[in-house]
Structures are given as C-alpha cells and as structure tokens.
Coordinates of C-alpha atoms and ligand atoms in Angstrom, one line a residue:
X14 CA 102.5 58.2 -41.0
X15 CA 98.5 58.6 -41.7
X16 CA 96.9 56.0 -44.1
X17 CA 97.3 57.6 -47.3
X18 CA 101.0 57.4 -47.3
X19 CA 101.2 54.0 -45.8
X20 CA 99.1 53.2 -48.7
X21 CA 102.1 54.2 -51.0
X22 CA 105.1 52.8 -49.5
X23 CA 106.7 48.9 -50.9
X24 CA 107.7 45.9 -49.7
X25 CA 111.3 47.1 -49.4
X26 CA 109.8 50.5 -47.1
X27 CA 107.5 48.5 -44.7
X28 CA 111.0 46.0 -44.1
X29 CA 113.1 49.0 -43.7
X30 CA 110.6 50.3 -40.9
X31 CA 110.2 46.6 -39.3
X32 CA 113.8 46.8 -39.2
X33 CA 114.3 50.1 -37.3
X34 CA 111.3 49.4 -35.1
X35 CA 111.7 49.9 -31.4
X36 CA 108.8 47.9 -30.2
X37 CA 106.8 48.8 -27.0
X38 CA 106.0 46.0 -25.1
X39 CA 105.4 47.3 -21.0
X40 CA 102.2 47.5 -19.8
X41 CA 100.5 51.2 -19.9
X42 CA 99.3 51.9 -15.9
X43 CA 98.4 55.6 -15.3
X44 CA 99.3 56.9 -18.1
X45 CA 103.0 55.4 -18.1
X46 CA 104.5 52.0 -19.9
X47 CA 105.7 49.9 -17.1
X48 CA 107.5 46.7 -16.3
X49 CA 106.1 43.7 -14.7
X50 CA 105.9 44.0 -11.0
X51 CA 108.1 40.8 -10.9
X52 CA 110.1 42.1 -14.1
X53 CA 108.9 38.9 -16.1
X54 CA 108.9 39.2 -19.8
X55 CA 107.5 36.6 -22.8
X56 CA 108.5 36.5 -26.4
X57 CA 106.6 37.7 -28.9
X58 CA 107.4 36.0 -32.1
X59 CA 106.7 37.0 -35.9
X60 CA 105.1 33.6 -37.6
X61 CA 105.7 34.3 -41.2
X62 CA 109.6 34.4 -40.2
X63 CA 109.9 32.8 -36.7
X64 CA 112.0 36.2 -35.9
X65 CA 111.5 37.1 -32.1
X66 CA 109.8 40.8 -32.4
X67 CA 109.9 42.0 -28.5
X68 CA 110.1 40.9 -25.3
X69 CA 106.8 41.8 -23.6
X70 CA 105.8 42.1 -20.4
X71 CA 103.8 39.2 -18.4
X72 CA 101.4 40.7 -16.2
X73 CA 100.0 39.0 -13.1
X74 CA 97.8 39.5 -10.5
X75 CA 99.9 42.6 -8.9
X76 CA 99.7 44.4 -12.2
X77 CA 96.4 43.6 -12.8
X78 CA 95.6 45.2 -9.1
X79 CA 97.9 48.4 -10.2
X80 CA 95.9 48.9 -12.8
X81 CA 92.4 47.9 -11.8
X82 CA 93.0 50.3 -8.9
X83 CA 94.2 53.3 -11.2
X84 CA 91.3 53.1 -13.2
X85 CA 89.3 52.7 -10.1
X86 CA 90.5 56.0 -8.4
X87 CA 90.4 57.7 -12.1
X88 CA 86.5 57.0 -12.4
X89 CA 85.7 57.8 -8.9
X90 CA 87.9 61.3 -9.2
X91 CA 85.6 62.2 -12.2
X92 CA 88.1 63.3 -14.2
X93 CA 86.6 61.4 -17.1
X94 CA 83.2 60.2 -16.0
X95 CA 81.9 63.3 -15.0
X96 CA 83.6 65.3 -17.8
X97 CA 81.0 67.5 -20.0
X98 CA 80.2 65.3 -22.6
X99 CA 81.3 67.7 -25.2
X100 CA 84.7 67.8 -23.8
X101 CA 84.7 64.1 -23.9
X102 CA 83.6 64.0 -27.3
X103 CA 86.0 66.5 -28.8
X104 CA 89.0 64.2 -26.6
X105 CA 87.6 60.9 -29.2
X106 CA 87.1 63.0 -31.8
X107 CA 91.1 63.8 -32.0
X108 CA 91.8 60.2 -30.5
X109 CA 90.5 59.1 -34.0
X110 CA 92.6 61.1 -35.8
X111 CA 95.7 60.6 -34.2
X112 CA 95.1 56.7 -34.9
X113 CA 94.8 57.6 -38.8
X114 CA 98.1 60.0 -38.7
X115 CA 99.5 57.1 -37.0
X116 CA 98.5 54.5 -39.5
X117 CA 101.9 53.4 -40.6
X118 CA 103.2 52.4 -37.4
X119 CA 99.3 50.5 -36.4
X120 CA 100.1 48.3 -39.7
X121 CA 103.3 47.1 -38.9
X122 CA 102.8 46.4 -35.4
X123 CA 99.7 44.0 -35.9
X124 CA 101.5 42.3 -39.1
X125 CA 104.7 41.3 -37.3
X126 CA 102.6 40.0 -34.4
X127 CA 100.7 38.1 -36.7
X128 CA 100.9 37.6 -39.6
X129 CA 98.3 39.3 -41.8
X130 CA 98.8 41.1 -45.1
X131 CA 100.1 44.5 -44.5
X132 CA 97.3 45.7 -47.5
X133 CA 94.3 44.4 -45.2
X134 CA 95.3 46.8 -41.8
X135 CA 95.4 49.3 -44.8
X136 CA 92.4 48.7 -46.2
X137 CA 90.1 47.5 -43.3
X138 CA 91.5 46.8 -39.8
X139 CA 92.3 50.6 -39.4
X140 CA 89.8 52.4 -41.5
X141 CA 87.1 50.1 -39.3
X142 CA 89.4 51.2 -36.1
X143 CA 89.2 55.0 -36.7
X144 CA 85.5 54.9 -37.7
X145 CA 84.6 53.2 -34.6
X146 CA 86.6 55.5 -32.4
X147 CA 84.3 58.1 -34.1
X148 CA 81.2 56.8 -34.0
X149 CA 81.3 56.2 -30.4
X150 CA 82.8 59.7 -29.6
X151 CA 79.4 61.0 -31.4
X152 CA 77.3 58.9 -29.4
X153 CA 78.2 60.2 -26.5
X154 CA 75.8 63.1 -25.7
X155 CA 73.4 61.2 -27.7
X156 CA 72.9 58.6 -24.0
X157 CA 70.0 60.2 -22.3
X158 CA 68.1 59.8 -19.0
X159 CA 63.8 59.6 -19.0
X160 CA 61.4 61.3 -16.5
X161 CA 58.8 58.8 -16.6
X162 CA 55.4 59.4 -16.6
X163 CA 53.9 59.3 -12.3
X164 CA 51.2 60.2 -10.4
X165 CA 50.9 64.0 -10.0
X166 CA 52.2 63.3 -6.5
X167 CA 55.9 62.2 -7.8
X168 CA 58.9 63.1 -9.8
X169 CA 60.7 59.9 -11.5
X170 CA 63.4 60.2 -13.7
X171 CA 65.9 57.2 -14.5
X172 CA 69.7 58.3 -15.2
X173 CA 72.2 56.4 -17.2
X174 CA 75.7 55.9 -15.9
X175 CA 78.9 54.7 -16.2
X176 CA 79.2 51.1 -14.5
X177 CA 82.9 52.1 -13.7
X178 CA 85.8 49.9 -14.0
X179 CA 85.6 48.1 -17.3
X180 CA 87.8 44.6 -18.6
X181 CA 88.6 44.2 -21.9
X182 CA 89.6 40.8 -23.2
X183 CA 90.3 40.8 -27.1
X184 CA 92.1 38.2 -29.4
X185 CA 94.7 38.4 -32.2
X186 CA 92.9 37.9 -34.9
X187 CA 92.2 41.9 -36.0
X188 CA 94.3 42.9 -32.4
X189 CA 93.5 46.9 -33.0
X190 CA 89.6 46.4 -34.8
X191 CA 88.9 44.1 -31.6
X192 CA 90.5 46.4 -28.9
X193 CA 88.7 49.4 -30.5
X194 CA 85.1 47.8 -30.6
X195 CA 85.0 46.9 -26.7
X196 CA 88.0 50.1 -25.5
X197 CA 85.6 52.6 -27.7
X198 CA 82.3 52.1 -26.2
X199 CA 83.4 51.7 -22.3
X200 CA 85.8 54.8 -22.8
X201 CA 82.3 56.8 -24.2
X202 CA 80.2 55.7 -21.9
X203 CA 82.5 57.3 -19.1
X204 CA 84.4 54.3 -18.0
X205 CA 87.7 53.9 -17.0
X206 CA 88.9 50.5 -19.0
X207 CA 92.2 47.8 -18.3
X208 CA 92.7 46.3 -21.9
X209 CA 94.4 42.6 -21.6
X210 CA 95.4 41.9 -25.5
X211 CA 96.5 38.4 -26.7
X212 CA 99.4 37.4 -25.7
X213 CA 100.1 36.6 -29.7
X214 CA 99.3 40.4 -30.5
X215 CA 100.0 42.4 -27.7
X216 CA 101.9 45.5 -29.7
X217 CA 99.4 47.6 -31.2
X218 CA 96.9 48.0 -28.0
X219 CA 99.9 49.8 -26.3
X220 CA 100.6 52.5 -29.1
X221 CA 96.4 52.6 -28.3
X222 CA 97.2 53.5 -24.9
X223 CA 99.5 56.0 -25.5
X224 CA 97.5 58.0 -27.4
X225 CA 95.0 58.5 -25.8
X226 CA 96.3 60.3 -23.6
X227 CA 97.9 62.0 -26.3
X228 CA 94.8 62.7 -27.8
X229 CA 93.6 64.8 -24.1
X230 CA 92.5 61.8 -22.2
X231 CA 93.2 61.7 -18.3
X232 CA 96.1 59.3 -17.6
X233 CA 95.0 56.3 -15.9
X234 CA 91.4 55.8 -17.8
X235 CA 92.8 54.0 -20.4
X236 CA 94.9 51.0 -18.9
X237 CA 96.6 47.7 -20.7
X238 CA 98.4 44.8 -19.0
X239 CA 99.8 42.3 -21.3
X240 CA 100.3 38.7 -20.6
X241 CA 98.8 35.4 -20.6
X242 CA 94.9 34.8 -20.6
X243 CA 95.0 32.7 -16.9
X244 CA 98.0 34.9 -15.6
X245 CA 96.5 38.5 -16.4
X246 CA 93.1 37.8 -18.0
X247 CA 92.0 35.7 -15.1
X248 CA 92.7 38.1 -12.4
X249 CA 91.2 41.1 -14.2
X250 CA 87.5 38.8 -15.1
X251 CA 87.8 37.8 -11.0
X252 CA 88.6 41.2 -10.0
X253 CA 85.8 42.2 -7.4
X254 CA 86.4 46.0 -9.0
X255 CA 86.1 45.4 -12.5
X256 CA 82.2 46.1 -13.0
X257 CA 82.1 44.7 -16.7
X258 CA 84.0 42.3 -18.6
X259 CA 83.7 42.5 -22.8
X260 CA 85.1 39.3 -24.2
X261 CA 86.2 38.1 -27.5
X262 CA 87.8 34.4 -28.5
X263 CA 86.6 31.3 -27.6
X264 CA 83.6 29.4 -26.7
X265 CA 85.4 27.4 -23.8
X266 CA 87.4 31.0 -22.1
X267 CA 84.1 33.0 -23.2
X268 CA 81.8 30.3 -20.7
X269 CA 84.8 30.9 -18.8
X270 CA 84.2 34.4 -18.3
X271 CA 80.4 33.7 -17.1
X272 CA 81.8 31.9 -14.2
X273 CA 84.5 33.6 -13.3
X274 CA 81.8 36.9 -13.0
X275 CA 80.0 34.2 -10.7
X276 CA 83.3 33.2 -8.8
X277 CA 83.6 37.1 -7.7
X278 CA 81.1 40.2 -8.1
X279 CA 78.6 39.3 -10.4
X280 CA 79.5 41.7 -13.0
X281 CA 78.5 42.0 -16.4
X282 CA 80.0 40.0 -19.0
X283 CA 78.9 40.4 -22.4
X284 CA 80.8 37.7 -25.1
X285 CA 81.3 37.0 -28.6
X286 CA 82.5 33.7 -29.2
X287 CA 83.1 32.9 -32.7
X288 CA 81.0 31.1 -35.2
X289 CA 80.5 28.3 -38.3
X290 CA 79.2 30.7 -40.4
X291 CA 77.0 29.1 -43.2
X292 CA 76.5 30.6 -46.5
X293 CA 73.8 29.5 -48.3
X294 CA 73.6 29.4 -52.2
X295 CA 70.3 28.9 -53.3
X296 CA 70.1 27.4 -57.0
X297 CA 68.2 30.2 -58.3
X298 CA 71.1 32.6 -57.3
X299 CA 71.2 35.4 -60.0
X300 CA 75.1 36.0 -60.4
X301 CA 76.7 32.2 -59.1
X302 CA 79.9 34.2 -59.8
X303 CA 79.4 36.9 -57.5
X304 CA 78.6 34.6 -54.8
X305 CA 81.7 32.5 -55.8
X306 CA 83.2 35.8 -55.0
X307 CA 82.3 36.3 -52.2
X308 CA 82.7 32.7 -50.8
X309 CA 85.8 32.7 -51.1
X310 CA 86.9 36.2 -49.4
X311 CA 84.6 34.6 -46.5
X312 CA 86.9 31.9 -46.1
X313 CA 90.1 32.8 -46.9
X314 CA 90.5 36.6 -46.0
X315 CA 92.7 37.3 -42.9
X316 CA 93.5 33.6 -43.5
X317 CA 90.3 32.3 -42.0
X318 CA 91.3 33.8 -39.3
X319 CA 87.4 35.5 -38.7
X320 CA 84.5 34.9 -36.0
X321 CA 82.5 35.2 -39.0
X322 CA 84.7 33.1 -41.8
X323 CA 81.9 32.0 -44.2
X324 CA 83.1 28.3 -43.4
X325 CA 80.3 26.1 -44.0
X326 CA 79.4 26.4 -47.9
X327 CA 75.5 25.1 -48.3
X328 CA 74.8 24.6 -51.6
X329 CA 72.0 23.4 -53.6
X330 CA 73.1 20.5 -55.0
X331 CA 71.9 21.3 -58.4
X332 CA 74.8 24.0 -58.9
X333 CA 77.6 22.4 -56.0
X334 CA 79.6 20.9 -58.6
X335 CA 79.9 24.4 -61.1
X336 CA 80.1 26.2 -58.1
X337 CA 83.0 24.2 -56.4
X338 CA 84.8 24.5 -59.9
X339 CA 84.7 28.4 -60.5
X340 CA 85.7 28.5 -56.4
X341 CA 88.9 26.7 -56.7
X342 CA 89.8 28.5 -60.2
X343 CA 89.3 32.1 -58.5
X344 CA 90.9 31.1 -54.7
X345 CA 93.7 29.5 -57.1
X346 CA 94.7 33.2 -58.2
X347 CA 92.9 35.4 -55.5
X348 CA 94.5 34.4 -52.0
X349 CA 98.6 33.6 -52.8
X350 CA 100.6 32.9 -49.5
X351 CA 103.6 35.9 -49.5
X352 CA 105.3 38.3 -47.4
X353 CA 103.0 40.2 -44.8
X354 CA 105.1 43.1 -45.9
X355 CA 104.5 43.0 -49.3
X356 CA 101.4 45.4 -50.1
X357 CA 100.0 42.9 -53.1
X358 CA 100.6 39.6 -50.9
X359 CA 96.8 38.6 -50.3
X360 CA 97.9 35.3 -47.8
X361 CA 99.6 36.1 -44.7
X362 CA 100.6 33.5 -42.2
X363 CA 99.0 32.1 -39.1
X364 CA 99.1 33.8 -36.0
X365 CA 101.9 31.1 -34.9
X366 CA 102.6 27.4 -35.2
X367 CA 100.6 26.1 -32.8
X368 CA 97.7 27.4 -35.0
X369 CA 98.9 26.4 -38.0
X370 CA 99.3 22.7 -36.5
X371 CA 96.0 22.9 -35.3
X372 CA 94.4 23.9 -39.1
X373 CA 96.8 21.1 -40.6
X374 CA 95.2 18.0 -38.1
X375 CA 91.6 19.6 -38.9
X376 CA 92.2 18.7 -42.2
X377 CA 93.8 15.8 -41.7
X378 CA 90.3 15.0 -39.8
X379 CA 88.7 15.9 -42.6
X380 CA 90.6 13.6 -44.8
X381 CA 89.6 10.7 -42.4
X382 CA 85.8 12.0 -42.4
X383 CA 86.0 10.8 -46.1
X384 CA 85.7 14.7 -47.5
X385 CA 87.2 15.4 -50.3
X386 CA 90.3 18.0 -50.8
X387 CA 89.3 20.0 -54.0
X388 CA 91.9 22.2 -53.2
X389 CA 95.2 23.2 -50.7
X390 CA 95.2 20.9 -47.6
X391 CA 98.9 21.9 -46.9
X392 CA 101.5 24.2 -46.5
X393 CA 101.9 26.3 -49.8
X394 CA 105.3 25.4 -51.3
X395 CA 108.4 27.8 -50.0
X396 CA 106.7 29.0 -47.6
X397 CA 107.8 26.7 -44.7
X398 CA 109.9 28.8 -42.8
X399 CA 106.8 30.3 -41.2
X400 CA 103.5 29.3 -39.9
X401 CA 101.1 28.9 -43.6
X402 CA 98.5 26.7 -44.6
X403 CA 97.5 26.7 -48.2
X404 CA 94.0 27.7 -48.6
X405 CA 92.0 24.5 -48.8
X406 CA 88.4 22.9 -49.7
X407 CA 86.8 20.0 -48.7
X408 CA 83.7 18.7 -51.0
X409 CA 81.4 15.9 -50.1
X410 CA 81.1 17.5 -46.6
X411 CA 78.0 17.0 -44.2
X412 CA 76.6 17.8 -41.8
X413 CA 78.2 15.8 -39.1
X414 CA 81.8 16.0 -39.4
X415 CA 83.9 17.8 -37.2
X416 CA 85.1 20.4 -39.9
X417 CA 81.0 21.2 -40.6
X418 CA 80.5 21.3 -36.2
X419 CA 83.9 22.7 -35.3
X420 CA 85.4 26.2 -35.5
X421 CA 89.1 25.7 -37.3
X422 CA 89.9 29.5 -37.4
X423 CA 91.7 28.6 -40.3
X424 CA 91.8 28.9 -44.6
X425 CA 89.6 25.8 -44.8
X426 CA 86.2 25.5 -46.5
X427 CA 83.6 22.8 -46.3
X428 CA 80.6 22.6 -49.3
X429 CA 77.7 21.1 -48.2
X430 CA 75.2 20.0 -50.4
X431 CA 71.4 20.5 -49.9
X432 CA 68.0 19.8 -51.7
X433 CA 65.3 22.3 -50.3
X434 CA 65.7 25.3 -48.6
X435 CA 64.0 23.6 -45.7
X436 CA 67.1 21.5 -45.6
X437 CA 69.4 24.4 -45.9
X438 CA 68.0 25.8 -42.8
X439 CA 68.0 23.0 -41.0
X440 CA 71.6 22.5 -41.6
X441 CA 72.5 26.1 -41.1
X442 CA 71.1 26.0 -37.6
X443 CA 72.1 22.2 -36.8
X444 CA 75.2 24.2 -34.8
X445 CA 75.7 25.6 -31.5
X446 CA 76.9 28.8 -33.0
X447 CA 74.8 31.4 -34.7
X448 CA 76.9 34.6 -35.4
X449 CA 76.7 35.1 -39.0
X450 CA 75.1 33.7 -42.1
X451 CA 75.1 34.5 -45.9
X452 CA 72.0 33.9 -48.4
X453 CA 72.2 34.1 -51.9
X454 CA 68.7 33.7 -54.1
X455 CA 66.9 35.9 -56.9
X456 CA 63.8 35.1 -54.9
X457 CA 63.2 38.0 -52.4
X458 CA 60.8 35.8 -50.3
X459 CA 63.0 32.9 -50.0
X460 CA 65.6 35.7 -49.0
X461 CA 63.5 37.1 -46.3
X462 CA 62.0 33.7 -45.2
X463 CA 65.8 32.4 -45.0
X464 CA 66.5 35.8 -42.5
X465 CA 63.9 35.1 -40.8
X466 CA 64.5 31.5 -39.6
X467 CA 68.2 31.3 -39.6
X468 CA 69.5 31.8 -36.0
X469 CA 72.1 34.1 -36.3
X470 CA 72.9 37.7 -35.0
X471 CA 74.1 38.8 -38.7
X472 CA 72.4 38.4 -41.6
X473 CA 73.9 39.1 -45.3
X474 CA 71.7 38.7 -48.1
X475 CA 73.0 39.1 -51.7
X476 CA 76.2 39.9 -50.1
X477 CA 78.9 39.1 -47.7
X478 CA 80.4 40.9 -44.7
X479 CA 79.2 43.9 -45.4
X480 CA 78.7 46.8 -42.6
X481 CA 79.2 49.5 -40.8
X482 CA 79.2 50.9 -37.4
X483 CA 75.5 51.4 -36.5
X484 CA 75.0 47.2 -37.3
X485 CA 75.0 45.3 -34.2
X486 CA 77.7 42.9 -34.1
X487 CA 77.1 39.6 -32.1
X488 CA 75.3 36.0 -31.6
X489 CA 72.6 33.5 -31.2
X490 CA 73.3 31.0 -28.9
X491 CA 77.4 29.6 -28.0
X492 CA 78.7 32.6 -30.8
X493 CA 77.7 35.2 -27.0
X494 CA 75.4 37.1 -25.6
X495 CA 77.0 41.0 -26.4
X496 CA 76.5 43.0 -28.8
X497 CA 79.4 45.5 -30.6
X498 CA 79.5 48.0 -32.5
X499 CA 76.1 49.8 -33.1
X500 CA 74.6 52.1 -30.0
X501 CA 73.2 49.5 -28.1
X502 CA 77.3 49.0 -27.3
X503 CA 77.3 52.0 -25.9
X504 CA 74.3 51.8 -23.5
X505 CA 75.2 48.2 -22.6
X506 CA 78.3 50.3 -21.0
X507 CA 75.9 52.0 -18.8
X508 CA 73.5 51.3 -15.7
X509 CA 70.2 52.9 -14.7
X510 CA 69.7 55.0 -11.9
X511 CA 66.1 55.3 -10.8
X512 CA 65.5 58.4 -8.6
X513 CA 62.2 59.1 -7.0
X514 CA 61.2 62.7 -5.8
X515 CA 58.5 63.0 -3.7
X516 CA 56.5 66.4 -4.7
X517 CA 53.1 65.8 -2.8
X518 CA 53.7 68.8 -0.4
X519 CA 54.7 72.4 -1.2
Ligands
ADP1648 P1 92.0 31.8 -29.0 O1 91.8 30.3 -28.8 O2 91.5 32.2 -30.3 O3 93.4 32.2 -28.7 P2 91.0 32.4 -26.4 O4 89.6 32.4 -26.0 O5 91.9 31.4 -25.9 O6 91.0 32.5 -28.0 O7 91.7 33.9 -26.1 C1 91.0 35.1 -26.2 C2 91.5 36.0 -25.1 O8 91.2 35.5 -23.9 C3 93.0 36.3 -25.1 O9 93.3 37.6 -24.7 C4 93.5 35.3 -24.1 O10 94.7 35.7 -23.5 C5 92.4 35.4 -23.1 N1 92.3 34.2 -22.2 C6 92.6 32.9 -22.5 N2 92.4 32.1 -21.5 C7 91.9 32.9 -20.5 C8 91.5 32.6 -19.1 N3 91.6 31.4 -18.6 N4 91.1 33.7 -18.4 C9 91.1 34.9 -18.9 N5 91.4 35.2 -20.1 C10 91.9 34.2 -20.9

C-alpha cells in the first residue's frame, strides 16, 4: 500500500495488518531469503508490547562468506558494475517507487521492531527513504572521469570506479532511512553491497532486498545477513573482500570498525557515530517560541532516539528560566507516550528494555549530579507493559556532568546556562562529538560567527533539522569521519584509476 493510503488508515487498520503479518526474517543471499547456515534463529521482540514479532535468522561467519562471495562474483561478472549507467539509473528510479507503493508494509515493519510512532515512518522515515533512493539513481551518470592536462607527449585521464564489495552496518534507530543512506550510494556507484541491520530492527532491510530485485536489479548485488553485531557484523568489517565498510551507531563499535579494517585489508571505513548536539539560544533570539519549538522536537522526536537529538540546551541565562517554562508547557502536550499504531500517538517506546534501563540510570545520574528534573524522569503512567520513558528535563545542568558529556539516545534534555557567546562556544565544543548544532539569534553576525567556530559537520541556524538530500550528513571529531547523503556519498563509493598513455611516437 503506497503512502497516501497508509496516511489514511486507524489504529484499528495498522493492528488488523500487524495481526495478519507474515514477517520475513531469513537472510536475502543471491537474490533468495535463506536460513542460517547452522539454522540458528534470535527473537525479535516488539518493546511497546513485549510481544515476540519473528524469529530471525542469526548469521555467522558462513553466511557472511555466502554472501560476501555472491556479491563478489556479481561485481566481477559486471552484471551491475558495468551496466550502462542509464540502465542502472532507470533500475533506482523504479526501485524508488516500489518502496513508496510499498509504504504500508515499510511502516509497520520498523514500528513493531521498534517502537516508533507509526505517523513518523509516514511522514519522514519513508518520504526521506524514497527521496534518497532517487537522488542517488540521478547521480549516477553525473560521476565522471578527467583527462588531465600533460605534456604534449602524453595522454592522462583518471577513471572513477566501483571499489567493489561494499559492508553496510546500520542501527535501529530509523532501520529503513539508515539502510537507504549507506545501501543507496554503494548500489549507484556500481557496487555490489551485504547489508548487516540491527539485530533490534532487522525486518524492513529484508522487504529492501527483495525489491530490488523486483525493481530490475541483478540477484546477488544487493545482499543482507541478519544477526548479531560480533557474530555477523564482525566477520563482514574483517572480511579481506569487503572493499568498504559504511558504519552507523556507536563511538566504541564505530573505533571498532577502524581496527578491524586494520586487523584484515585495509579497507575503507567511513563512520558516523552519534552526537551531543548543542542548541544554542542566544538572548536576542527573535521568536523564543519558535526556538522552544523546535527544542523540543530535537529532543523528544523518535524518542530521542537521534545521532543528532538537540540534547544539550545552551541558553543565555538571561532567558533560561522563561525558556525552560514555555518548554515544559509545550513537551507537556506535544510528545504523549501511546500506541506505535495509533497515527496521532507522537511517543513511541524504546527500541527495547535494555535501552529504556539504560535512559532511566542516566537520569538517575543526573539526579545525583544535582540537576534538576523540570519535567518526566520516569516511565509515563500506564504505560509499563512496554519499554517508555517519559520525556524529561534536567535544569541547572553544566557542563561537566555525564548527561551534558554522554550520549543517552534517549527523551532526556539538559539546559545549560551561558553568559557570552564566547562561553556558548566554548561549551558547545567542550565534547568529543561534533555532528550537529542549532543557533538561534536575530543577529546575523553572531549567526555566522557561531557557524563558523562551532565544530560540527551540520549547522542549523534559525532552525532545526532541516534538510535534504544534497546536505552532507556527518561529523567533526568522535561523531565519524563519512559523509552521507549529498554527492560526495556517492564518490566516496568510488576509486580512481590513473591511466597513462604514452603518445610521443606516431
Ligand atoms: P547501539 O549501541 O546504538 O546499538 P552499536 O554501535 O552497538 O549501536 O550498533 C550499531 C550496529 O553495529 C548494529 O548493526 C550492530 O549489530 C553492529 N555492531 C555492534 N557491535 C559490533 C561489532 N563488534 N562488530 C561489528 N558490528 C557490530
């Protein structure tokens, strides 16, 4: 069902489908779903209920090989790499649409796996997915060589190619919007690609799979093993024929990832590792309510469950106390905990318990820091039965606490008070993330001195998350080293080929 329908059906219509699904949960080697090698299976569980959604399959090194060496053979026949660019484009250009007609069944997968409100896949997750499917289908004949200028003696040109067998490691957070950003650019750049999802969301990258080859693409290009991060991620970031490996989730697996490159072939790892995003509020912010806005959708969209969750609050301290007022009245009434399934819930669960547990001790750290709760700090009332933290803030933060250094990947926002905007920036860069950052001033040089000297890879000024396709996507310092979305994604998939022709004698 495309997205305009899904946009129309209730509560009661996303529970009837939920209730007839048949969920897919084999790995996807040459163009078929498969079992485990050793037949092993894990549960996949749905946290708003604690209701076991599928058995999935728990790859290992043997499926990892299967499907390392299909794409392998795939990339080497051609049948991708080498096919016109046109051909290629016209294959992502119905790839796209085939994820919009199949919009319905996208939803529910990534909701049951974890957790988010159904009306978010609606309204971003796939909209985001489908765009970026396109956007890298019409890059594709846009990658070109150079002949470079030589002595008259010499021909020189420099061709870009595919690098050949590609990793992708994604987390559950947005499990279809992450697998699209790394599958999209390897898969237009020529490569062949093994997708590992998280083992929390593995449902969605499968139906990805599928239809791809739906869509015209060449069984085998497009491979996923589920399973485990050291059981199936491991093996496919030390496989000695995976040429690339694009990573998104955590610092510690993301440093990970460097060495295990080092540990086998050396090949390209490009990561994006989270963040402490600051926003800064500057006291001569024109609309303090639009800001407020925004603040809080930073924090408590997808549950805080975002790289770029606008977690760290700077405010002047002139305006902290009005502005931590209006915050709590709006997230009062804007982010309710309810049923995934329910198109006007706007508070989903947590991807599981052991996430939730881990949000709940952060702010019990915060508690002990001597920060203040201004609002939440639990688990909303009747909502128990599944894995929900209230949306919370902490006042009379600084600097130094663990909830201001430490990513929670959770609801839970921190205001920090400043004096000058030298301070602010200080404090926004006293991290060792730099993803994202937020300004908000009526001063257009403080704006631009603020973009200037805040290390981060995104910048929002006046605004909040905000973005398409062509914006690069990525860090400063621990939040990585890649870059997604944008073109640069594409030629990051790539290597040059220098060839030298020597044209001295007739
Ligand atoms: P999070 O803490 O948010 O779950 P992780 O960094 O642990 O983030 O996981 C992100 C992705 O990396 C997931 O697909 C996970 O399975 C995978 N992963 C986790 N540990 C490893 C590992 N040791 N080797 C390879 N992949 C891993």
């Amino acid at each position: 069902m495309n997205l305009t329908d899904a946009r129309s059906l209730s509560a009661k219509d996303w529970h009837a489908r939920a209730e007839a699904l048949v969920p897919e949960g084999r790995h996807f080697i040459d163009g078929v779903f498969v079992d485990s090698s050793d037949g092993r299976t894990f549960d996949d569980v749905n946290p708003a209920t604690g209701a076991l959604v599928a058995r999935v399959a728990r790859g290992g090194q043997a499926d990892v090989d299967r499907a390392v060496a299909s794409g392998l053979e795939h990339f080497r026949s051609g049948v991708w790499s080498r096919m016109a660019p046109r051909e290629r484009m016209n294959i992502l250009y119905r790839y796209a649409e085939l994820l919009e007609a199949h919009a319905a069944e996208f939803a529910l997968l990534d909701v049951l796996d974890m957790g988010k409100p159904v009306q978010d896949m609606l309204s971003a997750d796939i909209p985001a997915s489908v765009e970026c499917f396109q956007y890298f289908g019409e890059a594709i004949d846009k990658i070109e060589g150079t002949v470079t200028n030589t002595a008259d003696d010499a021909l020189h040109y420099i061709l870009r190619q595919p690098l050949g067998v590609v990793g992708c490691i994604v987390p559950w957070n947005y499990p279809l919007m992450m697998a699209a950003w790394k599958v999209a650019p390897a898969l237009a750049a020529g490569n062949s690609v093994v997708l590992k999802p998280a083992e929390q969301s593995p449902l969605s990258c499968g139906l990805l799979a599928r239809l791809f080859i739906e869509a015209g693409g060449p069984p085998g290009v497009f491979n996923v093993v589920q399973g485990y991060g050291e059981e199936a991620g491991a093996p496919l970031a030390l496989h000695n024929d995976v040429a690339k490996i694009g990573f998104t989730g955590s610092v510690e697996i993301g440093k990970q990832m460097l060495i295990y490159a080092g540990q086998s072939n050396m090949k390209r790892v490009t990561t994006e590792c989270g963040g402490k995003t600051p926003q800064i509020i500057m006291g001569d912010v024109e609309d303090i309510d639009r800001a407020v806005q925004y603040a809080v959708n930073g924090i408590f969209g997808n549950q805080g469950e975002v790289c770029n969750a606008g977690s760290r609050l700077l405010v002047d301290r002139r305006i902290a106390e009005d502005f931590s007022q209006r915050f709590t009245a709006l997230a009062q009434t804007a982010f309710v905990a309810g049923d995934p399934l329910d198109p006007a819930t706007t508070l989903g669960a947590m991807v599981n318990t052991e996430q939730q547990k881990r949000v709940l001790e952060y702010i019990d750290i915060g508690r002990g820091e001597g920060a203040e709760v201004a609002m939440g700090g639990g688990v909303p009332s009747g909502w128990d039965h599944g894995a929900y933290v209230e949306p919370t803030l902490f006042t009379g933060v600084n600097n130094d606490m663990r909830i201001a250094r430490e990513e929670i990947f959770g609801p839970v926002g921190a205001v920090i008070p400043f004096d000058t905007p030298e301070e602010a920036v200080q404090i926004a860069n006293d991290s060792i993330y730099g993803l994202a950052a937020g300004i908000w001033t009526g001063n257009v040089g403080t704006a631009h001195r603020l973009a200037r000297d805040i290390e981060a890879g995104v910048i929002w000024v006046n605004c909040f998350d905000h973005g398409d396709m062509t914006q690069p996507w990525g860090g400063y310092k621990q939040s990585g080293n890649g870059r997604d979305k944008c073109f640069e994604s594409i030629v990051a998939h790539t290597q040059s080929k220098s060839v030298w022709v020597d044209i001295a004698q007739y």
